[in-house]
Amino acid sequence: MPTVRPVRGGAYCPVVTFFDKNEDLDIPAFVKHVVWVADGGMDIVIAGTNGEAAHLTHPERAQLVKAAREALDAAGHTDTVIITGASTASTRETIQFAKEAAEAGADAVIALLSTPFASGLISNRAAIKQHFVDVAAGSPIPVMIYNYPVAAAGIDLDSTLILELAQASPNICGAKLTCANMGKLARISSITSQPAFKKQYPRSSGADVPFWVGSGYSDFLYPSILGRATGCITGLGNVAPTVIAELFKQSVAAVSASSKDLTASTQELQDIVAAADGALAATGIGGTKYMLSKLRGYGGIPRRPLPAFNPAGGPALEEQLAPILALEKQLSANKAPAQNGHAVNGA
């Protein structure tokens, strides 16, 4: 199995998947984009919700991971972490996805309990817990819990269950909370960030590796770091990776320094990111691909039945994103390609 990098604190981008006019994978565009995002200072999530995982076959997911790992290594980003989606309706197939991801070069998988049988599971806490315990036991690489009730037919993992899973399974490396529940995040991180927790429940990838906790958005990244989150996974990184990486670094510094000036500048940056995150998220994957076509010369459209973005809405979206895009241009012009930093909250 290839080298496995630990999932440490930081900002991660769930990259979109690109297709040609025949809806086949556009690997050249994909690897170009992955390297550009890593140049901005973000780690990578492949074949997540934002990457149209539901539209990808097993071989396609593995192909994307392998291509990304090779491109990142060739570009000098040998430390960049790759997490890949393994969500499916059955425990058995989720484990199979995890094994294939590991073989392809992923460092961890992220798993959502996505099932048409949610009505029979939603009140069966034991069955939900056993699913994640079994996936973690069967996966050769760490597993991140993905809590996104909208995409899981209403299944919403509470903080108590996530903490139970963190204690029960050393191979569960963290939790992405796209439920965007700040209280849940704070309850989890208040426990998992403690030295006593790390000592009693070390992760499988190392005693010094934290239990990763973060939101699926960047619109409250700074407040979440105040709440002892370890990062975020945000689709906004597809168009402004340098800004997101900078917000993460500033947030960590502001929490540590207790400087009024740094706090104010971090809040100003958070305000820009929050506005842009809301605008881009409202347009879905199609909107992200539209903007990438404008900004980077690649993008295309989603696989059917997901609709393309209506270009009539383009001028309004571009206007809403203008502040963050101007900042992205400014920051990226003033820095060399980043080596992704991970130190946060004891990581």
CSV table of C-alpha atoms in Angstrom, one decimal, residues 10-11 221-223 225-226 242-259 261-270 341 343-344:
chain,number,residue,atom,x,y,z
A,10,GLY,CA,-6.1,22.4,8.0
A,11,ALA,CA,-8.3,23.6,5.2
A,221,LEU,CA,-14.2,29.0,10.0
A,222,TYR,CA,-12.8,31.6,12.4
A,223,PRO,CA,-15.6,31.1,15.0
A,225,ILE,CA,-11.4,27.6,15.3
A,226,LEU,CA,-12.3,29.6,18.5
A,242,THR,CA,-5.2,30.9,-1.3
A,243,VAL,CA,-7.8,33.0,0.6
A,244,ILE,CA,-9.2,29.9,2.4
A,245,ALA,CA,-5.7,28.8,3.5
A,246,GLU,CA,-4.9,32.3,4.6
A,247,LEU,CA,-8.1,32.5,6.7
A,248,PHE,CA,-7.2,29.2,8.4
A,249,LYS,CA,-3.7,30.4,9.2
A,250,GLN,CA,-5.0,33.8,10.4
A,251,SER,CA,-7.7,32.2,12.5
A,252,VAL,CA,-5.2,29.9,14.3
A,253,ALA,CA,-2.9,32.9,14.9
A,254,ALA,CA,-5.7,35.2,16.1
A,255,VAL,CA,-6.9,32.6,18.6
A,256,SER,CA,-3.3,32.1,19.9
A,257,ALA,CA,-2.2,35.7,20.0
A,258,SER,CA,-5.1,37.5,21.6
A,259,SER,CA,-4.2,40.5,19.4
A,261,ASP,CA,-5.5,44.1,15.5
A,262,LEU,CA,-5.1,40.5,14.3
A,263,THR,CA,-8.6,39.6,15.5
A,264,ALA,CA,-10.1,42.5,13.5
A,265,SER,CA,-8.2,41.7,10.3
A,266,THR,CA,-9.2,38.0,10.6
A,267,GLN,CA,-12.8,39.0,11.1
A,268,GLU,CA,-12.6,41.2,8.0
A,269,LEU,CA,-11.3,38.3,6.0
A,270,GLN,CA,-13.9,36.0,7.5
A,341,GLY,CA,0.6,23.7,7.1
A,343,ALA,CA,-0.6,22.8,13.1
A,344,VAL,CA,-3.7,23.7,15.0
